[in-house]
Short mmCIF file of C-alpha atoms and ligand atoms in Angstrom, two decimals:
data_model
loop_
_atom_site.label_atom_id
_atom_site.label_comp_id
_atom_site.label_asym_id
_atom_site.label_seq_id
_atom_site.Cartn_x
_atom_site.Cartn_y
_atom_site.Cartn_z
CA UNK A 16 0.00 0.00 0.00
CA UNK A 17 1.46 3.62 -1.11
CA UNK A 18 0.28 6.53 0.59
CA UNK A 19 -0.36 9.45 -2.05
CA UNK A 20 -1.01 13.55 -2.00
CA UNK A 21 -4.24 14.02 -3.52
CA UNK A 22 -7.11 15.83 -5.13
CA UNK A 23 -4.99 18.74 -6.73
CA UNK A 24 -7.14 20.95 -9.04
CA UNK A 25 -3.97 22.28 -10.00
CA UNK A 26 -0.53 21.91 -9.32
CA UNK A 27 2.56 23.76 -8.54
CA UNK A 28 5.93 23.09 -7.89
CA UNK A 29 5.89 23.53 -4.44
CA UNK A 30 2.66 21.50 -3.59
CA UNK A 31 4.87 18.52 -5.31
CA UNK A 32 7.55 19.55 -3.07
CA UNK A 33 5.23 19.28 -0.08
CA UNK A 34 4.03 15.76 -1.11
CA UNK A 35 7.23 14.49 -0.97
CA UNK A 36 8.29 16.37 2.25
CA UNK A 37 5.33 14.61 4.28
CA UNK A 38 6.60 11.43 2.74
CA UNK A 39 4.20 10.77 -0.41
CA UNK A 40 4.88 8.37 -3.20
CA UNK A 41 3.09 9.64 -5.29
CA UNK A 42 0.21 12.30 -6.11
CA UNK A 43 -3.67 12.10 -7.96
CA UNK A 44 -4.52 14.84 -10.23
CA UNK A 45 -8.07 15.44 -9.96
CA UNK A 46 -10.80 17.14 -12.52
CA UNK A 47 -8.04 19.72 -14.19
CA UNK A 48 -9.17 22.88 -16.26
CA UNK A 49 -6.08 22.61 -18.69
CA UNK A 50 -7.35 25.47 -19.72
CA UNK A 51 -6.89 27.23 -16.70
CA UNK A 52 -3.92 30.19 -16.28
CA UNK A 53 -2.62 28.21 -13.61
CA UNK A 54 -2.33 24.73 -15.76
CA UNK A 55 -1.28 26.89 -18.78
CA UNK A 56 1.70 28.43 -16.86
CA UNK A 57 2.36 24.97 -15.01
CA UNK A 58 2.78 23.16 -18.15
CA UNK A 59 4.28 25.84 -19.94
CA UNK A 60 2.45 26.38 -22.79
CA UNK A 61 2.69 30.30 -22.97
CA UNK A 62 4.40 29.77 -25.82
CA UNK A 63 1.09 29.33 -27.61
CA UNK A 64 0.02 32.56 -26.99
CA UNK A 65 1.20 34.31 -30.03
CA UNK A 66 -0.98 31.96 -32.41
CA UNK A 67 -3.93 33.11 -30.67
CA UNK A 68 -6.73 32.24 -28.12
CA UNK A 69 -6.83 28.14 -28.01
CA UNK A 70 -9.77 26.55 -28.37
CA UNK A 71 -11.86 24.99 -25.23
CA UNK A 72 -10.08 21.51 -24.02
CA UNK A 73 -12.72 18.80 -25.15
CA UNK A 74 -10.11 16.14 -24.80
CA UNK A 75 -6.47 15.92 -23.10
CA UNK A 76 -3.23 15.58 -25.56
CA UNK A 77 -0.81 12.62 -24.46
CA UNK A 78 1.57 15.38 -24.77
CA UNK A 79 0.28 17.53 -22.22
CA UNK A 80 -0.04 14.40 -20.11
CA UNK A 81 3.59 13.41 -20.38
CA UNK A 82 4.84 16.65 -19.92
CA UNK A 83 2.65 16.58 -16.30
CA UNK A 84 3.77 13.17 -15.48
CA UNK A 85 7.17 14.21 -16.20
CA UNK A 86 6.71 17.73 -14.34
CA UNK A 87 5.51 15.49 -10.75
CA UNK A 88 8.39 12.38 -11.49
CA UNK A 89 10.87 15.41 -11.45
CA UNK A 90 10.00 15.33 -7.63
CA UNK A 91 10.70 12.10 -6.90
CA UNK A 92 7.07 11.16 -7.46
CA UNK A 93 4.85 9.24 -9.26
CA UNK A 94 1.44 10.28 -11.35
CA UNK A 95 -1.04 7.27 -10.43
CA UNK A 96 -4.62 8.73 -11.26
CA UNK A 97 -6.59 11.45 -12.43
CA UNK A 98 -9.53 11.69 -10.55
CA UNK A 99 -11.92 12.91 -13.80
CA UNK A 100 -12.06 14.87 -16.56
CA UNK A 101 -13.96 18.50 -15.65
CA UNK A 102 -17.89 17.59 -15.57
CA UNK A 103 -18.57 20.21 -18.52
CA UNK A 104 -16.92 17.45 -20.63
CA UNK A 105 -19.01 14.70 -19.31
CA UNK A 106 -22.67 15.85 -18.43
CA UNK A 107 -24.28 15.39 -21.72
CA UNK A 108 -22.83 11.64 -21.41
CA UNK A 109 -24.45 11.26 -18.10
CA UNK A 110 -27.60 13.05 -18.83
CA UNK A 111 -28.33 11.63 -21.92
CA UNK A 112 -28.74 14.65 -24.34
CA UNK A 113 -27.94 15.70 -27.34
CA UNK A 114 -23.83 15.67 -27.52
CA UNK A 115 -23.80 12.87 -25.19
CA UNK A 116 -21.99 10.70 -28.58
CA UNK A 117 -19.18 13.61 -28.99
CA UNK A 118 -18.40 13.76 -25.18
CA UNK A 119 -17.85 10.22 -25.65
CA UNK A 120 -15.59 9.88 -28.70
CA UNK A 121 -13.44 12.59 -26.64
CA UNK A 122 -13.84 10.67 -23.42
CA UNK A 123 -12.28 8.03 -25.54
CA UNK A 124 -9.26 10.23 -27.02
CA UNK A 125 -8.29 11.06 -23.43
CA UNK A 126 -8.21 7.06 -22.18
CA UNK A 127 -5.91 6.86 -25.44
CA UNK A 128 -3.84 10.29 -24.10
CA UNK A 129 -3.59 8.60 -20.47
CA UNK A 130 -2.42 4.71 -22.19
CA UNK A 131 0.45 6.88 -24.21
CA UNK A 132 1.71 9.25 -20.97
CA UNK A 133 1.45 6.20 -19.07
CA UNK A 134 -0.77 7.52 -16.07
CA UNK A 135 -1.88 3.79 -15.28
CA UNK A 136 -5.85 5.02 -13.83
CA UNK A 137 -8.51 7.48 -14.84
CA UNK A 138 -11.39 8.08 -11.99
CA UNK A 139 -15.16 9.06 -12.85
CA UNK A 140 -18.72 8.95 -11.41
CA UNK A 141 -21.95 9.32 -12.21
CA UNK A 142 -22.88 12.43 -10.89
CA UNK A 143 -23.95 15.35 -12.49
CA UNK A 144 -24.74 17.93 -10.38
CA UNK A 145 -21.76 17.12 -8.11
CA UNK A 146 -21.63 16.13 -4.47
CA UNK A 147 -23.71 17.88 -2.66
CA UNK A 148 -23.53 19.50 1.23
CA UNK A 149 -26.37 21.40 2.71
CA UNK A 150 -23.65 22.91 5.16
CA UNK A 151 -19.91 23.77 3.86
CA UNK A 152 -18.83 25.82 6.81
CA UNK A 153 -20.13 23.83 10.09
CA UNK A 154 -18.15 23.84 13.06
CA UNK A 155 -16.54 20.55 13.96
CA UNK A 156 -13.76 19.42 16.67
CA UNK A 157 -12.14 22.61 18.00
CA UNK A 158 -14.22 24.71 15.61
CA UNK A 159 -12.56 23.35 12.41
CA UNK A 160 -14.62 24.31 9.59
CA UNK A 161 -16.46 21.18 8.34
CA UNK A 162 -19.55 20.60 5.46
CA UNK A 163 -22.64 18.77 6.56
CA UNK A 164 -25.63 17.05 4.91
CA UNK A 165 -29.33 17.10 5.79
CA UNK A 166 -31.53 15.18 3.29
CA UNK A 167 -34.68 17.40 5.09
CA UNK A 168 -33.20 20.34 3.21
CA UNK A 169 -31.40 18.47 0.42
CA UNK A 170 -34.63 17.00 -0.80
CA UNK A 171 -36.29 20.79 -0.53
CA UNK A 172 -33.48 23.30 -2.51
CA UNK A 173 -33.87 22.02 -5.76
CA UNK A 174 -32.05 23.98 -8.18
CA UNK A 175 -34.02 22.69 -11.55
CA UNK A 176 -30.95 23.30 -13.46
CA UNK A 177 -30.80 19.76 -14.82
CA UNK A 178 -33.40 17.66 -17.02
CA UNK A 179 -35.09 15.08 -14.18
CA UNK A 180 -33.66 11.86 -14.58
CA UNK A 181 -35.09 8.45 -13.18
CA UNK A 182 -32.64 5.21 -12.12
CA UNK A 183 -33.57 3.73 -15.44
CA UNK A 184 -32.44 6.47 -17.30
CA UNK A 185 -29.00 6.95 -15.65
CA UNK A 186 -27.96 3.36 -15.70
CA UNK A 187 -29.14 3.29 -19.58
CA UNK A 188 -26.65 6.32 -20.19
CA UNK A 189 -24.39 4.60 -17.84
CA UNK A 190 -24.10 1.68 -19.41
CA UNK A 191 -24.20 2.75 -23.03
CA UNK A 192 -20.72 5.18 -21.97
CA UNK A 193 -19.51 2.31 -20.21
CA UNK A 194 -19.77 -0.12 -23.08
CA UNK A 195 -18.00 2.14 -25.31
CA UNK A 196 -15.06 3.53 -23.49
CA UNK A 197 -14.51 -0.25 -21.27
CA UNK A 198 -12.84 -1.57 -24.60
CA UNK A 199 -10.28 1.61 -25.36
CA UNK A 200 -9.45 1.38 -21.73
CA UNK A 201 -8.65 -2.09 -21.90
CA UNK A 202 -6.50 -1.54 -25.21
CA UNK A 203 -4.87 1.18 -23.57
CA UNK A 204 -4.04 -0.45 -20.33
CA UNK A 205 -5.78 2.63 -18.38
CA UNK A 206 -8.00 1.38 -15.50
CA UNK A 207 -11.18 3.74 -15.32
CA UNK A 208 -12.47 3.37 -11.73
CA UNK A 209 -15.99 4.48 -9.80
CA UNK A 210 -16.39 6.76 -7.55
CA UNK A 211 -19.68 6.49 -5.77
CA UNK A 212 -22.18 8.97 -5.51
CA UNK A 213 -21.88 11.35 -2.77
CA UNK A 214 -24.36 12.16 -1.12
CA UNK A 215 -25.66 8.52 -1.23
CA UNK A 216 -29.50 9.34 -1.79
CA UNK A 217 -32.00 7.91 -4.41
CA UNK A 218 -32.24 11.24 -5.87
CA UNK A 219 -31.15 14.81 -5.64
CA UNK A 220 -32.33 17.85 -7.94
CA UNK A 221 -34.07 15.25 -10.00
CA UNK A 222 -31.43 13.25 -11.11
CA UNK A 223 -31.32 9.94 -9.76
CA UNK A 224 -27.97 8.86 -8.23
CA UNK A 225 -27.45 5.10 -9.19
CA UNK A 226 -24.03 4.01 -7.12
CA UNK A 227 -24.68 4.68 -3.50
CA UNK A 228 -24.51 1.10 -2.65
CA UNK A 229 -23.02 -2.54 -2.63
CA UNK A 230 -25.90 -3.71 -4.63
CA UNK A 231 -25.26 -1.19 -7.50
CA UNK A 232 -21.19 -1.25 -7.35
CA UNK A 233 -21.97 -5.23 -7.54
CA UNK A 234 -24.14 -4.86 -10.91
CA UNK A 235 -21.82 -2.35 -12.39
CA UNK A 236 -18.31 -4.66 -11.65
CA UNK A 237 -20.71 -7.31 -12.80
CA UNK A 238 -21.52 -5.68 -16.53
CA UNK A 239 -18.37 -4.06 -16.88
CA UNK A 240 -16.36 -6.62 -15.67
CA UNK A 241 -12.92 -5.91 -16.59
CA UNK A 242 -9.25 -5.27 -14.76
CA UNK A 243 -9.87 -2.54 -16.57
CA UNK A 244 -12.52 -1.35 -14.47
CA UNK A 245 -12.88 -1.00 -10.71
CA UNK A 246 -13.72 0.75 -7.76
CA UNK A 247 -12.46 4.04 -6.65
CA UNK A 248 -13.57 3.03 -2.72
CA UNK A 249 -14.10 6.18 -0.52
CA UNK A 250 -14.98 4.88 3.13
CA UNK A 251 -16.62 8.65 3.08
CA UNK A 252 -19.20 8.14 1.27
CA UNK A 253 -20.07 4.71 1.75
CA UNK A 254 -20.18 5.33 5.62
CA UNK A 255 -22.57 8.36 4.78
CA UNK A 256 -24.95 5.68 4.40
CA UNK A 257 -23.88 3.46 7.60
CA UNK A 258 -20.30 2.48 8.55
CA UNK A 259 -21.44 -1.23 9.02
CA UNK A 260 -22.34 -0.97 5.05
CA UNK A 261 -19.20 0.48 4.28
CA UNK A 262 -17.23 -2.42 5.94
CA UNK A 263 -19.35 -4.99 4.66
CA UNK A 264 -18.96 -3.27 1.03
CA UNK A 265 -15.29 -2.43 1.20
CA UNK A 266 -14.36 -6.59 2.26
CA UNK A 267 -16.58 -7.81 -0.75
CA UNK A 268 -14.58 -5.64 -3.09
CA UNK A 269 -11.11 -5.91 -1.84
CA UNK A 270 -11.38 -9.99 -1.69
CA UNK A 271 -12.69 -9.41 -5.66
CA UNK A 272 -9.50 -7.67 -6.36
CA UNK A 273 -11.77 -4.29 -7.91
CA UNK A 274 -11.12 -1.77 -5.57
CA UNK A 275 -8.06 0.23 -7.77
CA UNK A 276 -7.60 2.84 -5.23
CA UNK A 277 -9.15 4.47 -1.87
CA UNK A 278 -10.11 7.43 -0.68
CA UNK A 279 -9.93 7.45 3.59
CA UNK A 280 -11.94 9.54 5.22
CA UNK A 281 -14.55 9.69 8.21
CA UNK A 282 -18.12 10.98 8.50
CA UNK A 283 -19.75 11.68 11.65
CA UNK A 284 -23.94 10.31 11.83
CA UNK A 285 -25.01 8.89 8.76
CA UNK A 286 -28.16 9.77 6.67
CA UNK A 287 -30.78 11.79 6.94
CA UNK A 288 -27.86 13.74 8.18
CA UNK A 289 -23.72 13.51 8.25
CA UNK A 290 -21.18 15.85 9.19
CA UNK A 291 -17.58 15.38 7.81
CA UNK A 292 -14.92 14.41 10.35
CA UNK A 293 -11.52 14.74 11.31
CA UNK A 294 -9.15 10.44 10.53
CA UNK A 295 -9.32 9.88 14.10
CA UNK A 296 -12.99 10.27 15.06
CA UNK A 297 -16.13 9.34 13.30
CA UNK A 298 -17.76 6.38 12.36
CA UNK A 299 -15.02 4.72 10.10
CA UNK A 300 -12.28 3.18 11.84
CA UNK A 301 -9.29 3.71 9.76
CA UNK A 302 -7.16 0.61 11.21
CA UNK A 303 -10.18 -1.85 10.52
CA UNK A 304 -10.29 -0.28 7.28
CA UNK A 305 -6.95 -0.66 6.50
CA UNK A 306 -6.43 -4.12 7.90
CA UNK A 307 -9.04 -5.49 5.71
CA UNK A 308 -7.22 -4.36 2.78
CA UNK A 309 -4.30 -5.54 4.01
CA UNK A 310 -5.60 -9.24 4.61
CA UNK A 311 -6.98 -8.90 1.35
CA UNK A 312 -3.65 -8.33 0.02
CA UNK A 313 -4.20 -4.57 -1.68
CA UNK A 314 -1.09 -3.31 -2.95
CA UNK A 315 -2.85 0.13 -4.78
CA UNK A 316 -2.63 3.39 -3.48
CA UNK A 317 -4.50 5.36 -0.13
CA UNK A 318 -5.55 9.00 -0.39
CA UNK A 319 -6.94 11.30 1.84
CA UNK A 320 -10.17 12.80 1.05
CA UNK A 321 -11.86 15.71 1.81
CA UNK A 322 -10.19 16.85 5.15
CA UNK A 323 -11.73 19.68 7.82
CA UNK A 324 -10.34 23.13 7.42
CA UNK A 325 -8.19 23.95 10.09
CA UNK A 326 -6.52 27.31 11.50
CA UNK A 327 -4.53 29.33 9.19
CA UNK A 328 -5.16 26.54 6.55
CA UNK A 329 -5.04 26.92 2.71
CA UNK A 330 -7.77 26.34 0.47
CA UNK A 331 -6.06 22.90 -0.61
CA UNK A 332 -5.37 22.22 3.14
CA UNK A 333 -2.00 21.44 4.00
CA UNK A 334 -2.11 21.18 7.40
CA UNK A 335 -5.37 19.26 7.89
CA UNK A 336 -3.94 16.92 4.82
CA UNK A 337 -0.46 16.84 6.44
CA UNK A 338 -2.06 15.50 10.00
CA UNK A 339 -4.38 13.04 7.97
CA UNK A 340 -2.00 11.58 5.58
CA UNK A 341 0.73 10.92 8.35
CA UNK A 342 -2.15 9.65 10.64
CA UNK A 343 -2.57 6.71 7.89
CA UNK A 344 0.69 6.24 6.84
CA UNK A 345 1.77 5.42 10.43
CA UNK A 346 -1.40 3.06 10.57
CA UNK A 347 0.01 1.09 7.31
CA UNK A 348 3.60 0.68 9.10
CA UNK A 349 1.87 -0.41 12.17
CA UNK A 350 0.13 -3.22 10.44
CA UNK A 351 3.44 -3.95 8.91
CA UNK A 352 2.14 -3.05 5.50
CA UNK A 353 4.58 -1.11 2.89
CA UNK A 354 3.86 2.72 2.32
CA UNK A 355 5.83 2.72 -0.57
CA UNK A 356 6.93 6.79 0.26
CA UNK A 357 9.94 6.39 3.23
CA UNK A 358 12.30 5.71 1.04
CA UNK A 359 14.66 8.67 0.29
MN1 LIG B 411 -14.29 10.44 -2.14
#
């Protein structure tokens, strides 16, 4: 098991530093704009300037890939995942409307575009209006700033900006991207894996959310059922919907060799309503967690996930991810487990 700096947006030279100060292996990219000043200047393509305003990203160049593999491996690190392409290049795909075939024959060009940079796993969900909090600045332990969920509101702020959606009609889209991408993946030797949907209600805003449980993680593993495609597990979001579930989920998966990667984080409560937590407190215990994969003989990669804002903290969150990434690598060398990132 490798313990890896996660959920960049963007990246910068010395947020790669800090990965591989607080011992990383590795980092996850996740949803980049590479359109975006900040991914412009990072990758160094002012140089394009002169020939005029480029046009929107629909799909990701290998070469822009390689160049940010080779811009994170130039710290000592490695470039395991990206967590998604933005969701403006996906909705139509989930949704179901008109476009949905073009957002897929890009979808497609960017698998290829991973398979030639060689960034081994692409993440994705199902979700397109996003995970959703009815609370992003609670107060948790020592006044930390923390989101919530309460499904009484949830269910009552719809924002009607999306076309209402019923379970049939998402797994039909689902299933009609997964059938076409599952086989470029495969060719490409890019694993795509699930993330499930957070929060983990029926429906929210219209849209039905299909993969906020075993039972629907066990029917998509069963259709698409590839090495090429897995589960992203995040103990977050699973617990949001009981931690017993989450446990009983996350052995089912590891013992079938699909979960690709994790995302460890706690919840406090569980629906109607869940707060987000601090590693050490909460309803998921991260050494049960952790043993189970383990036992199960995992040997992918652990991230944090999203971690409570703490004093004088940036908007990425070093601190908070500092004291929660340290908190599980010292967990994986107390099991006697590798963590892949102590070696200088
Ligand atoms: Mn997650």
């Amino acid at each position: 098991m490798r313990v890896l700096a996660g959920q960049f947006r963007e990246l910068t030279q010395a947020d790669l530093a800090f990965a591989r100060q607080i011992g990383c292996a590795g980092v996850m990219v996740n949803k980049p704009d590479l359109d975006s000043p900040a991914w412009v200047a990072f990758l160094n393509k002012e140089f394009t300037a002169a020939a005029g305003p480029r046009p929107p990203t629909k799909r990701w160049s290998a070469l822009d890939l390689a160049q940010m593999r080779a811009a994170v491996e130039a710290h000592g690190l490695t470039l395991d995942c990206i967590e998604g392409v933005p969701r403006n290049l996906i909705d139509k795909a989930m949704l179901g409307l008109p476009g949905a075939d073009e957002q897929i024959d890009h979808f497609k060009a960017t698998i290829r575009a991973m398979g030639q940079a060689g960034i081994p796993i692409l993440g994705y969900n199902w979700i397109p209006d996003g995970v959703w909090r009815t609370a992003k600045a609670a107060h948790g332990r020592g006044g930390a700033l923390i989101t919530a969920y309460d499904d009484d509101v949830g269910q009552r702020v719809a924002t009607g900006s999306l076309p209402p959606r019923d379970e049939a009609a998402m797994w039909a889209n689902w299933e009609r991207f997964i059938t076409e991408v599952l086989p470029v993946a495969e060719a490409a030797g890019v694993k795509l894996s699930l993330h499930p949907d957070d929060p983990p209600v029926p429906v929210l805003d219209g849209v039905a959310r299909i993969f906020r449980d075993e039972a629907a993680f066990a029917r998509a593993m069963s259709f698409a059922d590839s090495p090429s495609h897995g589960v992203c597990f995040c103990t977050g979001t699973f617990a949001e919907a009981g931690a017993d579930a989450m446990m009983a989920a996350l052995r089912r998966f590891a013992r079938d060799g699909r979960i690709h990667y994790v995302h460890l984080r706690s919840v406090a409560g569980a629906l109607p309503r869940f707060a987000e937590a601090f590693i050490d407190e909460g309803s998921v215990d991260p050494v049960a967690v952790l043993r189970v994969l383990r036992d199960e003989g995992f040997d992918g990669s652990i991230i944090d996930d999203h971690v409570p804002h703490v004093a004088e903290d940036t908007v990425w969150g070093h601190r908070s991810r500092a004291y929660a990434t340290g908190y599980i690598a010292g967990i994986i060398r107390a099991l006697g487990a590798e963590t892949g990132g102590t070696t200088p």
